Amino acid sequence: MLYTYFDMQSAALGPMRAMTQLTKTYFNNPLFPFSQTYMGKIMAASADVLEGVIRHRGKPEWGFQAIHREDGIHPIDLARIDHRPFGDLIRFKCDLAKTPKKILLVSPMSGHFATLLRGTVKTLVEHHEVYVTDWTDASKVPASDGEFGLDEYIEYLVDYMKLLGPDLHVIAVCQPAPLVLAAVSILAANDDPAQPSTMTLMGGPIDPGAAETEVTKLADSKSLSWFKDNLTATVPLQYEGSGRRVYPGFLQLAAFISMNSMRHVDAHMQHFNNLIKGDGDSAESHNKFYDEYLSVMDVTAEFYLDTIHHIFQERSLPNGTMTWKGQSVDPSKIKKTALLTVEGELDDISAPGQTEAAHEMCSSLVKGKHKNHVEAGVGHYGIFNGRKWRESVSVVINNFIEKHHPKAKGDKS
């Protein structure tokens, strides 16, 4: 009933959404006399803030088609390379990349859409050919398409690496870090030629026990049955995925917001003040962030529960008990794939130490194939979006990829 109640609430807010739109239209119209008064600006700002909170959002657009430089406009080509029920593999390509390397950018399946990595992609595509896992909202996947848990997720990753390899570079952002490590371990154990040249793990829970956070506390404080009974729901009849059990995106969003509730309240208060002052640039920046942040997708219940059980509660990967289709997942089998880990000094979701733990697990890699980078002064999102990502983290990753990319025959550089 949880999902149905949420839909009822959303429908009940329909008239209020219409009223806020009407209010914005009137009080932002310069021909309306009261729009130029202080009270009129308060009305417009209030309607804008309220509308932003209660707006019904779907999957965002990627929102960029070209990179603008002094030497002209460089179009970005977007193409779907592979289509499956639970996700697409999409490619971004730009003529700015003179000697592009193939990058598989694995986006999180943790409530937000892959478009959360918009800034990540826009920076990487200047130098590389970027392939992104674009996961599907589980509420849109018919129940007849079967389950999708950790095993199926890893299978997608293994298949993608075989499709794109060899000479591939893999980057995992947040949640998929342990699953990318698992997939590469499986390829290494089988000495598969598709083993990537480098693997970059960014702010992910390789070993959640290495550094406690509110996320790890919650996972350890409840039984798996509690998560199943209280945080999963059945998709209602009006959706394509009717009958499928999911972890609803609106619950994940509530969890994200509750972790830093006052920060979000302050942000909306500042947005209100910026609108009254006429600071359009700050208001636009706020709206862009929250349009993305408040756009959420459902995750299959089996994937969510598998993650809680294997990644957080049992810590199967660092404890050496993870298996995939009956095969042991052993990162010590990795000998050819260079490992870069990236952490944010202020990360309160995957705290420093959780991702770095991958190095000890990849014990067969020679010293020259290991690197850990901790970005000072940034939290979880700062390592893959924003100024520090563009000016520092992406440079570290590009240099690491360049260093470990296989040299062509005859190339002595």
CSV table of C-alpha atoms in Angstrom, one decimal:
chain,number,residue,atom,x,y,z
A,1,MET,CA,0.0,0.0,0.0
A,2,LEU,CA,3.0,2.3,0.5
A,3,TYR,CA,3.4,3.0,-3.2
A,4,THR,CA,-0.3,3.5,-3.7
A,5,TYR,CA,-0.5,6.0,-0.8
A,6,PHE,CA,2.4,8.0,-2.3
A,7,ASP,CA,0.6,8.1,-5.7
A,8,MET,CA,-2.5,9.3,-3.9
A,9,GLN,CA,-0.6,12.1,-2.2
A,10,SER,CA,1.0,13.1,-5.5
A,11,ALA,CA,-2.4,13.2,-7.2
A,12,ALA,CA,-3.8,15.2,-4.3
A,13,LEU,CA,-1.1,17.8,-4.9
A,14,GLY,CA,-2.2,18.3,-8.5
A,15,PRO,CA,-4.4,21.4,-7.8
A,16,MET,CA,-1.6,23.0,-5.7
A,17,ARG,CA,0.8,22.4,-8.6
A,18,ALA,CA,-1.6,24.2,-10.9
A,19,MET,CA,-2.0,27.0,-8.5
A,20,THR,CA,1.7,27.6,-8.1
A,21,GLN,CA,2.2,27.6,-11.9
A,22,LEU,CA,-0.6,30.2,-12.2
A,23,THR,CA,0.9,32.3,-9.4
A,24,LYS,CA,4.3,32.3,-11.0
A,25,THR,CA,2.8,33.2,-14.4
A,26,TYR,CA,1.0,36.3,-12.9
A,27,PHE,CA,3.6,37.6,-10.6
A,28,ASN,CA,6.5,37.1,-13.0
A,29,ASN,CA,4.7,39.0,-15.8
A,30,PRO,CA,6.0,42.6,-16.0
A,31,LEU,CA,2.6,43.7,-17.4
A,32,PHE,CA,0.9,42.6,-14.1
A,33,PRO,CA,1.1,45.8,-11.9
A,34,PHE,CA,1.8,44.0,-8.6
A,35,SER,CA,4.7,42.0,-10.1
A,36,GLN,CA,7.1,44.9,-9.6
A,37,THR,CA,6.2,45.4,-5.9
A,38,TYR,CA,8.0,43.8,-3.0
A,39,MET,CA,5.0,41.8,-2.1
A,40,GLY,CA,4.6,40.7,-5.7
A,41,LYS,CA,8.2,39.4,-5.7
A,42,ILE,CA,7.6,37.5,-2.4
A,43,MET,CA,4.5,35.9,-4.0
A,44,ALA,CA,6.5,34.9,-7.1
A,45,ALA,CA,9.5,33.6,-5.1
A,46,SER,CA,7.2,31.6,-2.7
A,47,ALA,CA,5.4,30.0,-5.7
A,48,ASP,CA,8.7,29.1,-7.3
A,49,VAL,CA,10.1,27.5,-4.2
A,50,LEU,CA,6.9,25.5,-3.5
A,51,GLU,CA,6.5,24.5,-7.1
A,52,GLY,CA,10.1,23.2,-7.1
A,53,VAL,CA,9.4,21.0,-4.1
A,54,ILE,CA,6.1,19.4,-5.2
A,55,ARG,CA,6.7,19.2,-8.9
A,56,HIS,CA,6.3,15.8,-10.5
A,57,ARG,CA,9.6,14.9,-12.2
A,58,GLY,CA,10.5,12.2,-14.6
A,59,LYS,CA,13.8,11.1,-16.1
A,60,PRO,CA,15.9,14.2,-16.8
A,61,GLU,CA,17.4,14.8,-20.2
A,62,TRP,CA,21.2,14.7,-20.6
A,63,GLY,CA,20.9,18.3,-21.5
A,64,PHE,CA,24.1,18.9,-23.6
A,65,GLN,CA,24.6,18.3,-27.3
A,66,ALA,CA,27.9,20.1,-27.9
A,67,ILE,CA,31.0,21.6,-26.2
A,68,HIS,CA,31.5,25.3,-26.9
A,69,ARG,CA,35.1,26.4,-27.3
A,70,GLU,CA,36.9,29.5,-28.7
A,71,ASP,CA,37.6,27.5,-31.9
A,72,GLY,CA,34.0,26.7,-32.4
A,73,ILE,CA,31.2,24.3,-31.5
A,74,HIS,CA,32.1,20.6,-31.1
A,75,PRO,CA,29.0,18.4,-31.4
A,76,ILE,CA,28.6,15.4,-29.0
A,77,ASP,CA,27.3,12.3,-30.7
A,78,LEU,CA,25.0,10.2,-28.4
A,79,ALA,CA,24.1,6.7,-29.5
A,80,ARG,CA,22.5,3.6,-27.9
A,81,ILE,CA,24.9,0.7,-28.2
A,82,ASP,CA,23.1,-2.0,-26.3
A,83,HIS,CA,19.5,-2.4,-25.0
A,84,ARG,CA,18.3,-4.7,-22.3
A,85,PRO,CA,15.3,-4.8,-20.0
A,86,PHE,CA,17.1,-3.2,-17.1
A,87,GLY,CA,19.4,-0.8,-18.8
A,88,ASP,CA,20.9,0.6,-22.0
A,89,LEU,CA,24.6,1.1,-22.8
A,90,ILE,CA,24.9,4.5,-24.4
A,91,ARG,CA,27.9,6.2,-26.0
A,92,PHE,CA,29.1,9.8,-26.0
A,93,LYS,CA,31.6,10.9,-28.6
A,94,CYS,CA,33.2,14.3,-29.5
A,95,ASP,CA,35.7,15.3,-32.0
A,96,LEU,CA,37.7,17.2,-29.3
A,97,ALA,CA,39.1,13.8,-28.2
A,98,LYS,CA,42.1,13.4,-30.6
A,99,THR,CA,43.3,10.1,-29.3
A,100,PRO,CA,40.3,8.8,-27.4
A,101,LYS,CA,40.4,5.9,-25.1
A,102,LYS,CA,37.3,3.8,-24.5
A,103,ILE,CA,35.8,4.3,-21.0
A,104,LEU,CA,33.0,2.4,-19.5
A,105,LEU,CA,31.4,4.7,-16.9
A,106,VAL,CA,29.3,2.6,-14.5
A,107,SER,CA,26.6,4.8,-13.0
A,108,PRO,CA,25.0,4.1,-9.6
A,109,MET,CA,21.7,2.1,-9.4
A,110,SER,CA,20.8,3.8,-6.1
A,111,GLY,CA,17.7,5.8,-6.8
A,112,HIS,CA,19.0,8.5,-9.1
A,113,PHE,CA,19.2,8.3,-12.9
A,114,ALA,CA,22.5,8.1,-14.8
A,115,THR,CA,22.0,11.7,-15.7
A,116,LEU,CA,23.3,12.5,-12.3
A,117,LEU,CA,26.7,12.0,-13.9
A,118,ARG,CA,26.1,14.7,-16.5
A,119,GLY,CA,29.1,16.7,-15.4
A,120,THR,CA,31.3,13.6,-15.2
A,121,VAL,CA,30.5,12.7,-18.8
A,122,LYS,CA,30.9,16.2,-20.1
A,123,THR,CA,34.4,16.4,-18.8
A,124,LEU,CA,35.5,12.9,-19.8
A,125,VAL,CA,34.1,13.2,-23.4
A,126,GLU,CA,36.6,15.9,-24.1
A,127,HIS,CA,39.3,13.3,-24.0
A,128,HIS,CA,37.6,9.9,-24.4
A,129,GLU,CA,34.9,7.9,-26.0
A,130,VAL,CA,32.5,7.4,-23.0
A,131,TYR,CA,30.1,4.5,-22.6
A,132,VAL,CA,27.6,4.9,-19.8
A,133,THR,CA,25.3,2.4,-18.1
A,134,ASP,CA,21.9,4.0,-18.3
A,135,TRP,CA,19.8,1.9,-15.8
A,136,THR,CA,16.0,1.6,-16.3
A,137,ASP,CA,13.5,2.7,-13.7
A,138,ALA,CA,12.3,-0.7,-12.3
A,139,SER,CA,8.7,0.6,-12.3
A,140,LYS,CA,8.8,0.6,-16.1
A,141,VAL,CA,10.2,-3.0,-16.4
A,142,PRO,CA,7.4,-5.6,-16.8
A,143,ALA,CA,7.4,-8.3,-14.1
A,144,SER,CA,7.6,-10.9,-16.9
A,145,ASP,CA,11.2,-9.8,-17.6
A,146,GLY,CA,12.3,-11.5,-14.4
A,147,GLU,CA,14.4,-10.5,-11.4
A,148,PHE,CA,17.5,-8.3,-11.3
A,149,GLY,CA,19.8,-8.7,-8.4
A,150,LEU,CA,23.6,-8.5,-7.9
A,151,ASP,CA,24.2,-11.6,-10.1
A,152,GLU,CA,22.3,-10.0,-13.0
A,153,TYR,CA,24.0,-6.6,-12.5
A,154,ILE,CA,27.5,-8.2,-12.5
A,155,GLU,CA,26.5,-10.2,-15.6
A,156,TYR,CA,25.6,-6.9,-17.4
A,157,LEU,CA,29.0,-5.5,-16.5
A,158,VAL,CA,30.9,-8.6,-17.6
A,159,ASP,CA,29.0,-8.5,-20.9
A,160,TYR,CA,29.7,-4.8,-21.4
A,161,MET,CA,33.4,-5.3,-20.8
A,162,LYS,CA,33.5,-8.1,-23.3
A,163,LEU,CA,31.6,-6.0,-25.8
A,164,LEU,CA,34.0,-3.0,-25.4
A,165,GLY,CA,37.3,-4.7,-24.7
A,166,PRO,CA,40.2,-5.0,-24.9
A,167,ASP,CA,42.0,-1.8,-24.1
A,168,LEU,CA,39.0,-0.6,-22.1
A,169,HIS,CA,39.1,1.6,-19.0
A,170,VAL,CA,36.4,1.2,-16.4
A,171,ILE,CA,35.2,3.9,-14.0
A,172,ALA,CA,32.7,3.1,-11.2
A,173,VAL,CA,31.0,6.0,-9.4
A,174,CYS,CA,29.8,5.2,-5.8
A,175,GLN,CA,27.4,2.2,-5.4
A,176,PRO,CA,28.8,0.0,-8.3
A,177,ALA,CA,32.4,0.1,-7.1
A,178,PRO,CA,32.3,-3.3,-5.4
A,179,LEU,CA,30.4,-4.8,-8.3
A,180,VAL,CA,32.8,-3.5,-10.9
A,181,LEU,CA,35.7,-4.9,-8.7
A,182,ALA,CA,33.8,-8.3,-8.7
A,183,ALA,CA,33.3,-8.2,-12.5
A,184,VAL,CA,36.9,-7.5,-13.2
A,185,SER,CA,37.9,-10.2,-10.7
A,186,ILE,CA,35.8,-12.7,-12.6
A,187,LEU,CA,37.4,-11.8,-15.9
A,188,ALA,CA,40.8,-12.0,-14.4
A,189,ALA,CA,40.1,-15.5,-12.9
A,190,ASN,CA,39.2,-16.7,-16.3
A,191,ASP,CA,42.1,-14.8,-18.0
A,192,ASP,CA,39.6,-13.2,-20.3
A,193,PRO,CA,41.2,-10.9,-23.0
A,194,ALA,CA,38.5,-8.4,-22.1
A,195,GLN,CA,40.2,-7.5,-18.8
A,196,PRO,CA,40.3,-3.7,-18.7
A,197,SER,CA,43.5,-1.8,-18.7
A,198,THR,CA,42.5,0.3,-15.7
A,199,MET,CA,39.8,0.3,-13.1
A,200,THR,CA,38.9,3.5,-11.3
A,201,LEU,CA,36.7,3.1,-8.2
A,202,MET,CA,35.3,6.4,-6.9
A,203,GLY,CA,33.7,6.8,-3.4
A,204,GLY,CA,32.2,3.3,-3.2
A,205,PRO,CA,31.6,0.8,-0.4
A,206,ILE,CA,34.3,-1.8,-1.2
A,207,ASP,CA,34.6,-2.4,2.5
A,208,PRO,CA,31.9,-0.6,4.5
A,209,GLY,CA,33.5,-1.8,7.7
A,210,ALA,CA,36.6,0.3,7.1
A,211,ALA,CA,34.9,3.6,8.0
A,212,GLU,CA,31.5,4.0,9.8
A,213,THR,CA,28.8,6.3,8.3
A,214,GLU,CA,25.1,6.8,8.9
A,215,VAL,CA,24.6,4.4,5.9
A,216,THR,CA,26.6,1.6,7.5
A,217,LYS,CA,25.0,2.2,10.9
A,218,LEU,CA,21.5,1.8,9.4
A,219,ALA,CA,22.5,-1.4,7.5
A,220,ASP,CA,23.9,-3.0,10.6
A,221,SER,CA,21.1,-1.9,13.0
A,222,LYS,CA,18.2,-3.7,11.2
A,223,SER,CA,17.6,-7.3,10.0
A,224,LEU,CA,17.3,-8.0,6.3
A,225,SER,CA,13.6,-8.9,6.9
A,226,TRP,CA,13.1,-5.4,8.4
A,227,PHE,CA,14.3,-3.8,5.2
A,228,LYS,CA,12.2,-6.1,3.1
A,229,ASP,CA,9.0,-5.5,5.1
A,230,ASN,CA,9.4,-1.7,5.6
A,231,LEU,CA,11.3,-0.4,2.6
A,232,THR,CA,10.1,-2.4,-0.4
A,233,ALA,CA,6.7,-2.1,-2.1
A,234,THR,CA,4.8,-3.5,-5.0
A,235,VAL,CA,4.5,-1.4,-8.1
A,236,PRO,CA,0.8,-0.4,-8.7
A,237,LEU,CA,-1.4,-1.4,-11.6
A,238,GLN,CA,-1.0,1.8,-13.6
A,239,TYR,CA,2.7,1.3,-14.2
A,240,GLU,CA,4.4,-0.9,-16.8
A,241,GLY,CA,6.2,-2.8,-14.0
A,242,SER,CA,2.9,-3.6,-12.2
A,243,GLY,CA,3.4,-6.4,-9.7
A,244,ARG,CA,7.2,-6.0,-9.4
A,245,ARG,CA,8.6,-5.6,-5.9
A,246,VAL,CA,10.9,-2.5,-5.7
A,247,TYR,CA,12.7,-0.2,-3.4
A,248,PRO,CA,10.9,3.0,-4.4
A,249,GLY,CA,12.9,6.0,-5.4
A,250,PHE,CA,10.9,8.3,-3.2
A,251,LEU,CA,12.1,6.4,-0.1
A,252,GLN,CA,15.7,6.7,-1.2
A,253,LEU,CA,15.2,10.4,-1.8
A,254,ALA,CA,13.7,10.8,1.7
A,255,ALA,CA,16.8,9.0,3.1
A,256,PHE,CA,19.2,11.2,1.2
A,257,ILE,CA,17.4,14.4,2.4
A,258,SER,CA,17.1,13.3,6.0
A,259,MET,CA,20.9,12.8,6.2
A,260,ASN,CA,21.4,16.6,5.6
A,261,SER,CA,17.9,18.0,6.1
A,262,MET,CA,19.0,21.5,7.4
A,263,ARG,CA,21.4,21.9,4.4
A,264,HIS,CA,18.4,21.5,2.1
A,265,VAL,CA,16.2,23.8,4.1
A,266,ASP,CA,19.0,26.4,4.0
A,267,ALA,CA,19.4,26.0,0.3
A,268,HIS,CA,15.7,26.6,-0.4
A,269,MET,CA,15.7,29.7,1.9
A,270,GLN,CA,18.7,31.0,0.0
A,271,HIS,CA,16.9,30.3,-3.3
A,272,PHE,CA,13.9,32.3,-2.0
A,273,ASN,CA,16.2,35.2,-1.1
A,274,ASN,CA,18.0,35.1,-4.5
A,275,LEU,CA,14.7,35.2,-6.3
A,276,ILE,CA,13.6,38.3,-4.4
A,277,LYS,CA,16.9,40.0,-5.1
A,278,GLY,CA,16.7,39.0,-8.8
A,279,ASP,CA,19.8,36.9,-8.7
A,280,GLY,CA,18.8,34.8,-11.7
A,281,ASP,CA,22.1,33.0,-12.1
A,282,SER,CA,22.1,31.6,-8.5
A,283,ALA,CA,18.4,30.7,-8.9
A,284,GLU,CA,19.0,28.8,-12.1
A,285,SER,CA,21.9,26.9,-10.6
A,286,HIS,CA,19.7,25.9,-7.6
A,287,ASN,CA,16.9,24.8,-10.0
A,288,LYS,CA,19.3,22.7,-12.1
A,289,PHE,CA,20.7,20.9,-9.1
A,290,TYR,CA,17.3,20.1,-7.5
A,291,ASP,CA,15.7,19.1,-10.8
A,292,GLU,CA,18.3,16.4,-11.0
A,293,TYR,CA,18.5,15.6,-7.2
A,294,LEU,CA,14.7,15.2,-6.8
A,295,SER,CA,14.4,13.1,-9.9
A,296,VAL,CA,14.4,9.5,-8.7
A,297,MET,CA,13.9,6.0,-10.0
A,298,ASP,CA,12.8,2.7,-8.4
A,299,VAL,CA,15.3,-0.1,-7.9
A,300,THR,CA,14.3,-3.8,-7.9
A,301,ALA,CA,13.7,-5.2,-4.5
A,302,GLU,CA,16.1,-8.1,-5.0
A,303,PHE,CA,19.0,-5.8,-6.0
A,304,TYR,CA,18.3,-3.5,-3.0
A,305,LEU,CA,18.1,-6.4,-0.6
A,306,ASP,CA,21.2,-8.2,-2.1
A,307,THR,CA,23.1,-4.9,-1.7
A,308,ILE,CA,22.1,-4.6,2.0
A,309,HIS,CA,22.9,-8.2,2.7
A,310,HIS,CA,26.1,-8.9,0.7
A,311,ILE,CA,27.7,-5.5,0.5
A,312,PHE,CA,26.9,-4.0,3.9
A,313,GLN,CA,25.8,-6.7,6.4
A,314,GLU,CA,27.9,-9.7,5.3
A,315,ARG,CA,30.7,-7.6,3.6
A,316,SER,CA,31.0,-10.6,1.3
A,317,LEU,CA,33.6,-9.1,-1.0
A,318,PRO,CA,36.3,-8.1,1.6
A,319,ASN,CA,35.5,-11.3,3.6
A,320,GLY,CA,36.1,-13.5,0.6
A,321,THR,CA,32.7,-15.1,0.6
A,322,MET,CA,31.2,-13.5,-2.5
A,323,THR,CA,30.3,-15.8,-5.4
A,324,TRP,CA,28.9,-15.3,-8.9
A,325,LYS,CA,27.1,-18.1,-10.6
A,326,GLY,CA,28.9,-20.6,-8.3
A,327,GLN,CA,32.3,-19.0,-9.0
A,328,SER,CA,34.3,-17.5,-6.2
A,329,VAL,CA,34.9,-13.7,-6.6
A,330,ASP,CA,38.6,-13.2,-5.7
A,331,PRO,CA,40.2,-9.8,-6.4
A,332,SER,CA,43.7,-11.3,-5.8
A,333,LYS,CA,43.3,-12.8,-9.2
A,334,ILE,CA,43.6,-9.4,-10.8
A,335,LYS,CA,47.2,-8.9,-12.2
A,336,LYS,CA,46.7,-7.0,-15.5
A,337,THR,CA,44.2,-4.2,-14.5
A,338,ALA,CA,45.8,-1.1,-12.8
A,339,LEU,CA,43.7,0.1,-9.9
A,340,LEU,CA,43.0,3.8,-9.0
A,341,THR,CA,40.8,4.6,-6.0
A,342,VAL,CA,39.3,8.1,-5.5
A,343,GLU,CA,37.8,9.3,-2.2
A,344,GLY,CA,36.5,12.6,-0.9
A,345,GLU,CA,37.9,13.9,2.3
A,346,LEU,CA,34.4,14.9,3.6
A,347,ASP,CA,32.4,12.0,2.1
A,348,ASP,CA,29.7,11.0,4.6
A,349,ILE,CA,28.2,8.3,2.4
A,350,SER,CA,31.3,6.2,1.5
A,351,ALA,CA,33.8,7.6,3.9
A,352,PRO,CA,37.6,7.6,3.2
A,353,GLY,CA,39.0,4.1,3.8
A,354,GLN,CA,36.0,2.2,2.3
A,355,THR,CA,37.2,2.5,-1.3
A,356,GLU,CA,40.9,2.4,-0.6
A,357,ALA,CA,40.3,-1.1,0.9
A,358,ALA,CA,40.3,-2.4,-2.7
A,359,HIS,CA,44.1,-2.1,-2.8
A,360,GLU,CA,44.7,-4.7,-0.1
A,361,MET,CA,42.3,-7.0,-1.7
A,362,CYS,CA,44.0,-6.7,-5.1
A,363,SER,CA,47.2,-8.2,-3.6
A,364,SER,CA,48.6,-9.6,-6.8
A,365,LEU,CA,49.0,-6.2,-8.5
A,366,VAL,CA,52.5,-4.9,-8.6
A,367,LYS,CA,53.1,-1.6,-6.8
A,368,GLY,CA,53.2,0.5,-9.9
A,369,LYS,CA,49.6,-0.5,-10.7
A,370,HIS,CA,48.2,0.9,-7.5
A,371,LYS,CA,47.2,4.5,-6.8
A,372,ASN,CA,44.9,6.1,-4.2
A,373,HIS,CA,43.8,9.7,-4.4
A,374,VAL,CA,41.9,11.6,-1.6
A,375,GLU,CA,40.5,14.9,-2.8
A,376,ALA,CA,40.7,17.5,0.0
A,377,GLY,CA,37.7,19.5,1.0
A,378,VAL,CA,35.0,17.7,-1.0
A,379,GLY,CA,32.1,15.4,-0.1
A,380,HIS,CA,30.5,12.5,-1.9
A,381,TYR,CA,29.2,14.4,-5.0
A,382,GLY,CA,32.3,16.6,-5.2
A,383,ILE,CA,34.5,13.9,-6.4
A,384,PHE,CA,32.6,13.4,-9.7
A,385,ASN,CA,30.9,16.8,-10.2
A,386,GLY,CA,31.8,20.4,-9.9
A,387,ARG,CA,35.0,22.4,-10.0
A,388,LYS,CA,37.2,20.0,-8.0
A,389,TRP,CA,36.1,17.2,-10.3
A,390,ARG,CA,36.9,19.2,-13.4
A,391,GLU,CA,40.2,20.7,-12.2
A,392,SER,CA,41.7,18.0,-10.1
A,393,VAL,CA,40.0,14.6,-10.0
A,394,SER,CA,39.5,14.2,-13.7
A,395,VAL,CA,43.1,15.2,-14.3
A,396,VAL,CA,44.3,12.4,-11.9
A,397,ILE,CA,42.1,9.9,-13.7
A,398,ASN,CA,43.2,11.0,-17.2
A,399,ASN,CA,46.9,10.8,-16.2
A,400,PHE,CA,46.3,7.3,-14.7
A,401,ILE,CA,44.6,6.1,-17.9
A,402,GLU,CA,47.3,7.5,-20.1
A,403,LYS,CA,50.0,5.9,-18.0
A,404,HIS,CA,48.5,2.4,-18.1
A,405,HIS,CA,47.0,2.4,-21.6
A,406,PRO,CA,48.6,-0.3,-23.7
A,407,LYS,CA,51.1,1.2,-26.1
A,408,ALA,CA,50.7,0.5,-29.8
A,409,LYS,CA,53.4,-1.7,-31.4
A,410,GLY,CA,56.4,0.4,-32.2
A,411,ASP,CA,55.3,3.1,-29.8
A,412,LYS,CA,58.3,3.7,-27.4
A,413,SER,CA,56.8,6.7,-25.7
